[in-house]
Amino acid sequence: MAAVIALVDDDRNILTSVSIALQAEGFVTRLYSDGEAALKAIIETPPDLCLFDIKMPRMDGLELLRRVRESSAVPVIFLTSKDEELDEALGLAMGADDYITKPFSQRLLIARIKAILRRAELMRAPDAPCDQPVAEPIVRGRLEMDPARHMVSWDGLKVTLTVTEFLILEALAARPGVVKSRNQLMDAAYQDDVYVDDRTIDSHIKRLRRKFREVDTEFSAIDTLYGAGYRFSGE
């Protein structure tokens, strides 16, 4: 059965263009131009995944997420503008699964949706058979990563990461001590046809460090090699 995606955005051009792209991939879309209208529909007939714009009249994306999370764990991706970093961090802390910065590549958005839906399916039925090869867990000292279930822990404590953050950390942890350039980390986390600048990778690294320091204030396993990139030290 085709997955149902609820798209909530007050920009009708985005609603139309994203809906067309999703339908071309076989998804069923439900479109809402404001948070109040979307909330009732999402609670009464839950979709498989939601896309929320943050800045909307009547009810913004953050409030919509808060209200949805009172009764549902449906995966949510935020669509954000470049000047909304504080809102992004707050949204992720409130339970969003990932965010995409506008303007965004349709291919990148679809790849993120598919990755999160796969993770949600595995979380619902972790022992169900799967046609795809299962990635082996990564254990590096106090770090444990389960790529199949998108789960991360440090010293046994859960660390919640977005899909992008997970892919960057996975690229670093796969080869401890090896320096990964920003371009290599871009390749690991994004489609080949998606351009992101150096500051985007730097921002993701900052968020990774912040999230790990929430469970270990002395976390220092991601090193910066100025002019070269980053590495996972494994310490």
Short mmCIF file of C-alpha atoms in Angstrom, two decimals:
data_model
loop_
_atom_site.label_atom_id
_atom_site.label_comp_id
_atom_site.label_asym_id
_atom_site.label_seq_id
_atom_site.Cartn_x
_atom_site.Cartn_y
_atom_site.Cartn_z
CA MET A 1 0.00 0.00 0.00
CA ALA A 2 1.29 3.46 -0.89
CA ALA A 3 2.51 5.59 1.99
CA VAL A 4 0.44 8.69 2.77
CA ILE A 5 2.30 11.99 3.18
CA ALA A 6 0.64 15.03 4.80
CA LEU A 7 2.16 18.30 3.55
CA VAL A 8 1.38 21.46 5.52
CA ASP A 9 2.61 24.78 4.05
CA ASP A 10 0.97 28.15 3.39
CA ASP A 11 2.92 28.46 0.12
CA ARG A 12 0.68 26.91 -2.52
CA ASN A 13 3.55 26.68 -5.01
CA ILE A 14 5.42 24.40 -2.61
CA LEU A 15 2.28 22.37 -1.93
CA THR A 16 1.78 21.81 -5.65
CA SER A 17 5.38 21.13 -6.68
CA VAL A 18 6.19 18.81 -3.75
CA SER A 19 2.91 16.96 -4.16
CA ILE A 20 3.61 16.30 -7.85
CA ALA A 21 7.11 15.02 -7.03
CA LEU A 22 5.82 12.74 -4.26
CA GLN A 23 3.01 11.35 -6.37
CA ALA A 24 5.51 10.57 -9.13
CA GLU A 25 7.31 8.38 -6.56
CA GLY A 26 4.11 6.52 -5.74
CA PHE A 27 3.14 8.36 -2.55
CA VAL A 28 -0.38 9.53 -1.73
CA THR A 29 -0.47 13.18 -0.64
CA ARG A 30 -2.80 15.20 1.56
CA LEU A 31 -2.35 18.96 1.32
CA TYR A 32 -3.11 21.59 3.97
CA SER A 33 -2.45 25.33 3.81
CA ASP A 34 -2.51 25.99 7.57
CA GLY A 35 -1.77 24.18 10.80
CA GLU A 36 -5.25 24.34 12.29
CA ALA A 37 -6.86 22.54 9.36
CA ALA A 38 -4.04 19.99 9.28
CA LEU A 39 -4.16 19.16 13.00
CA LYS A 40 -7.71 17.80 13.03
CA ALA A 41 -7.13 15.71 9.90
CA ILE A 42 -3.79 14.29 11.10
CA ILE A 43 -5.24 13.25 14.46
CA GLU A 44 -8.40 11.73 12.97
CA THR A 45 -6.74 9.98 10.02
CA PRO A 46 -2.97 9.67 10.68
CA PRO A 47 -0.69 9.72 7.62
CA ASP A 48 2.55 7.75 7.40
CA LEU A 49 4.71 10.91 7.49
CA CYS A 50 4.21 14.67 7.76
CA LEU A 51 6.03 17.61 6.19
CA PHE A 52 5.55 20.83 8.20
CA ASP A 53 6.59 24.33 7.25
CA ILE A 54 7.71 26.19 10.38
CA LYS A 55 6.46 29.69 9.58
CA MET A 56 2.70 29.61 8.99
CA PRO A 57 -0.18 31.85 10.04
CA ARG A 58 -2.82 30.78 12.60
CA MET A 59 -0.75 27.84 13.86
CA ASP A 60 2.95 27.53 13.08
CA GLY A 61 4.81 24.27 12.53
CA LEU A 62 6.25 24.14 16.05
CA GLU A 63 2.85 24.43 17.68
CA LEU A 64 1.42 21.93 15.21
CA LEU A 65 4.18 19.46 16.10
CA ARG A 66 3.56 19.96 19.83
CA ARG A 67 -0.14 19.27 19.41
CA VAL A 68 0.42 16.24 17.18
CA ARG A 69 2.95 14.77 19.63
CA GLU A 70 0.31 14.77 22.38
CA SER A 71 -1.27 11.75 20.71
CA SER A 72 0.87 10.57 17.80
CA ALA A 73 4.43 9.49 17.02
CA VAL A 74 3.99 9.97 13.25
CA PRO A 75 7.35 10.91 11.65
CA VAL A 76 7.70 14.64 10.94
CA ILE A 77 10.13 16.52 8.69
CA PHE A 78 10.35 20.30 8.98
CA LEU A 79 10.72 22.55 5.96
CA THR A 80 12.72 25.55 7.16
CA SER A 81 14.33 28.74 5.92
CA LYS A 82 18.02 29.44 6.35
CA ASP A 83 17.39 32.01 9.11
CA GLU A 84 15.43 29.60 11.32
CA GLU A 85 18.25 27.63 13.00
CA LEU A 86 16.88 28.26 16.51
CA ASP A 87 13.46 27.01 15.45
CA GLU A 88 15.06 23.96 13.83
CA ALA A 89 16.82 23.05 17.09
CA LEU A 90 13.63 23.56 19.08
CA GLY A 91 11.63 21.48 16.62
CA LEU A 92 14.08 18.59 16.78
CA ALA A 93 14.06 18.75 20.57
CA MET A 94 10.25 18.56 20.48
CA GLY A 95 10.32 15.38 18.44
CA ALA A 96 10.74 16.19 14.75
CA ASP A 97 12.64 13.53 12.82
CA ASP A 98 14.56 15.73 10.40
CA TYR A 99 14.53 19.08 8.62
CA ILE A 100 15.16 20.27 5.08
CA THR A 101 16.28 23.83 4.38
CA LYS A 102 14.53 25.80 1.63
CA PRO A 103 15.18 25.93 -1.25
CA PHE A 104 15.63 22.17 -1.36
CA SER A 105 16.20 19.46 -3.94
CA GLN A 106 13.13 17.31 -4.57
CA ARG A 107 15.42 14.28 -4.80
CA LEU A 108 16.95 15.04 -1.42
CA LEU A 109 13.53 15.43 0.17
CA ILE A 110 12.30 12.15 -1.30
CA ALA A 111 15.46 10.35 -0.16
CA ARG A 112 14.94 11.65 3.41
CA ILE A 113 11.28 10.61 3.36
CA LYS A 114 12.14 7.08 2.23
CA ALA A 115 14.89 6.75 4.83
CA ILE A 116 12.60 7.84 7.66
CA LEU A 117 9.76 5.58 6.49
CA ARG A 118 12.17 2.62 6.40
CA ARG A 119 13.30 3.42 9.93
CA ALA A 120 9.69 3.75 11.13
CA GLU A 121 8.82 0.38 9.60
CA LEU A 122 11.76 -1.31 11.31
CA MET A 123 10.81 0.24 14.64
CA ARG A 124 7.26 -1.10 14.29
CA ALA A 125 8.38 -4.61 13.33
CA PRO A 126 12.08 -5.05 14.15
CA ASP A 127 12.07 -8.81 13.55
CA ALA A 128 10.12 -8.80 10.29
CA PRO A 129 11.90 -10.28 7.24
CA CYS A 130 13.43 -7.82 4.82
CA ASP A 131 14.65 -8.19 1.25
CA GLN A 132 17.42 -5.63 1.78
CA PRO A 133 20.78 -6.57 3.33
CA VAL A 134 20.96 -5.52 6.97
CA ALA A 135 23.80 -3.18 7.86
CA GLU A 136 25.90 -4.41 10.77
CA PRO A 137 25.89 -2.35 13.99
CA ILE A 138 28.90 -0.09 14.53
CA VAL A 139 30.60 -0.19 17.93
CA ARG A 140 33.43 2.28 18.55
CA GLY A 141 34.32 2.48 22.23
CA ARG A 142 31.37 4.09 23.97
CA LEU A 143 29.55 4.74 20.70
CA GLU A 144 27.01 2.23 19.37
CA MET A 145 25.16 2.75 16.08
CA ASP A 146 22.48 0.54 14.55
CA PRO A 147 22.07 1.69 10.91
CA ALA A 148 19.11 -0.63 10.28
CA ARG A 149 17.08 0.95 13.08
CA HIS A 150 18.70 4.40 12.99
CA MET A 151 19.57 4.11 16.70
CA VAL A 152 22.56 5.68 18.43
CA SER A 153 23.79 5.47 22.00
CA TRP A 154 26.77 6.76 23.97
CA ASP A 155 27.70 4.92 27.15
CA GLY A 156 24.34 3.17 26.84
CA LEU A 157 22.41 6.45 26.74
CA LYS A 158 20.22 7.12 23.71
CA VAL A 159 21.16 10.00 21.41
CA THR A 160 18.46 11.10 18.96
CA LEU A 161 19.82 12.18 15.56
CA THR A 162 18.27 13.34 12.33
CA VAL A 163 18.88 11.24 9.22
CA THR A 164 21.51 13.70 7.99
CA GLU A 165 23.34 13.75 11.33
CA PHE A 166 23.26 9.97 11.49
CA LEU A 167 24.80 9.60 8.02
CA ILE A 168 27.58 12.07 8.82
CA LEU A 169 28.40 10.33 12.11
CA GLU A 170 28.27 6.93 10.40
CA ALA A 171 30.80 8.12 7.79
CA LEU A 172 33.13 9.32 10.55
CA ALA A 173 32.73 6.31 12.85
CA ALA A 174 33.18 3.79 10.04
CA ARG A 175 36.90 4.60 10.00
CA PRO A 176 38.07 5.98 13.36
CA GLY A 177 41.12 8.21 13.16
CA VAL A 178 40.71 8.82 9.41
CA VAL A 179 40.11 12.44 8.46
CA LYS A 180 37.00 13.01 6.35
CA SER A 181 36.88 16.18 4.29
CA ARG A 182 33.72 18.25 4.15
CA ASN A 183 33.21 17.08 0.57
CA GLN A 184 33.37 13.45 1.66
CA LEU A 185 30.83 14.10 4.40
CA MET A 186 28.59 15.89 1.90
CA ASP A 187 28.75 12.82 -0.35
CA ALA A 188 27.80 10.58 2.58
CA ALA A 189 24.83 12.68 3.67
CA TYR A 190 23.45 14.14 0.44
CA GLN A 191 22.57 13.15 -3.10
CA ASP A 192 25.33 13.73 -5.65
CA ASP A 193 23.33 16.45 -7.40
CA VAL A 194 22.68 18.44 -4.22
CA TYR A 195 24.99 21.33 -3.46
CA VAL A 196 25.60 22.33 0.16
CA ASP A 197 28.29 24.69 1.33
CA ASP A 198 30.94 24.05 3.98
CA ARG A 199 28.94 25.86 6.64
CA THR A 200 26.13 23.32 6.34
CA ILE A 201 28.45 20.44 7.29
CA ASP A 202 29.96 22.56 10.07
CA SER A 203 26.47 23.23 11.44
CA HIS A 204 25.66 19.52 11.47
CA ILE A 205 28.90 18.77 13.32
CA LYS A 206 28.03 21.42 15.93
CA ARG A 207 24.62 19.83 16.43
CA LEU A 208 26.18 16.37 16.75
CA ARG A 209 28.56 17.57 19.43
CA ARG A 210 25.79 19.37 21.27
CA LYS A 211 23.55 16.30 21.31
CA PHE A 212 26.32 14.03 22.62
CA ARG A 213 27.28 16.59 25.27
CA GLU A 214 23.71 16.47 26.52
CA VAL A 215 24.45 12.90 27.69
CA ASP A 216 28.18 13.38 28.33
CA THR A 217 29.44 16.88 29.07
CA GLU A 218 33.02 15.76 28.35
CA PHE A 219 32.27 14.29 24.91
CA SER A 220 35.20 15.01 22.57
CA ALA A 221 35.23 12.14 20.10
CA ILE A 222 34.73 14.31 16.99
CA ASP A 223 37.91 16.21 16.20
CA THR A 224 38.25 19.22 13.90
CA LEU A 225 41.32 19.24 11.66
CA TYR A 226 41.40 22.82 10.47
CA GLY A 227 41.71 23.05 6.72
CA ALA A 228 41.25 19.28 6.35
CA GLY A 229 37.92 18.21 7.86
CA TYR A 230 36.78 16.03 10.77
CA ARG A 231 37.55 12.66 12.29
CA PHE A 232 36.10 10.35 14.91
CA SER A 233 38.74 9.68 17.52
CA GLY A 234 36.96 6.78 19.21
CA GLU A 235 37.96 8.07 22.62
#
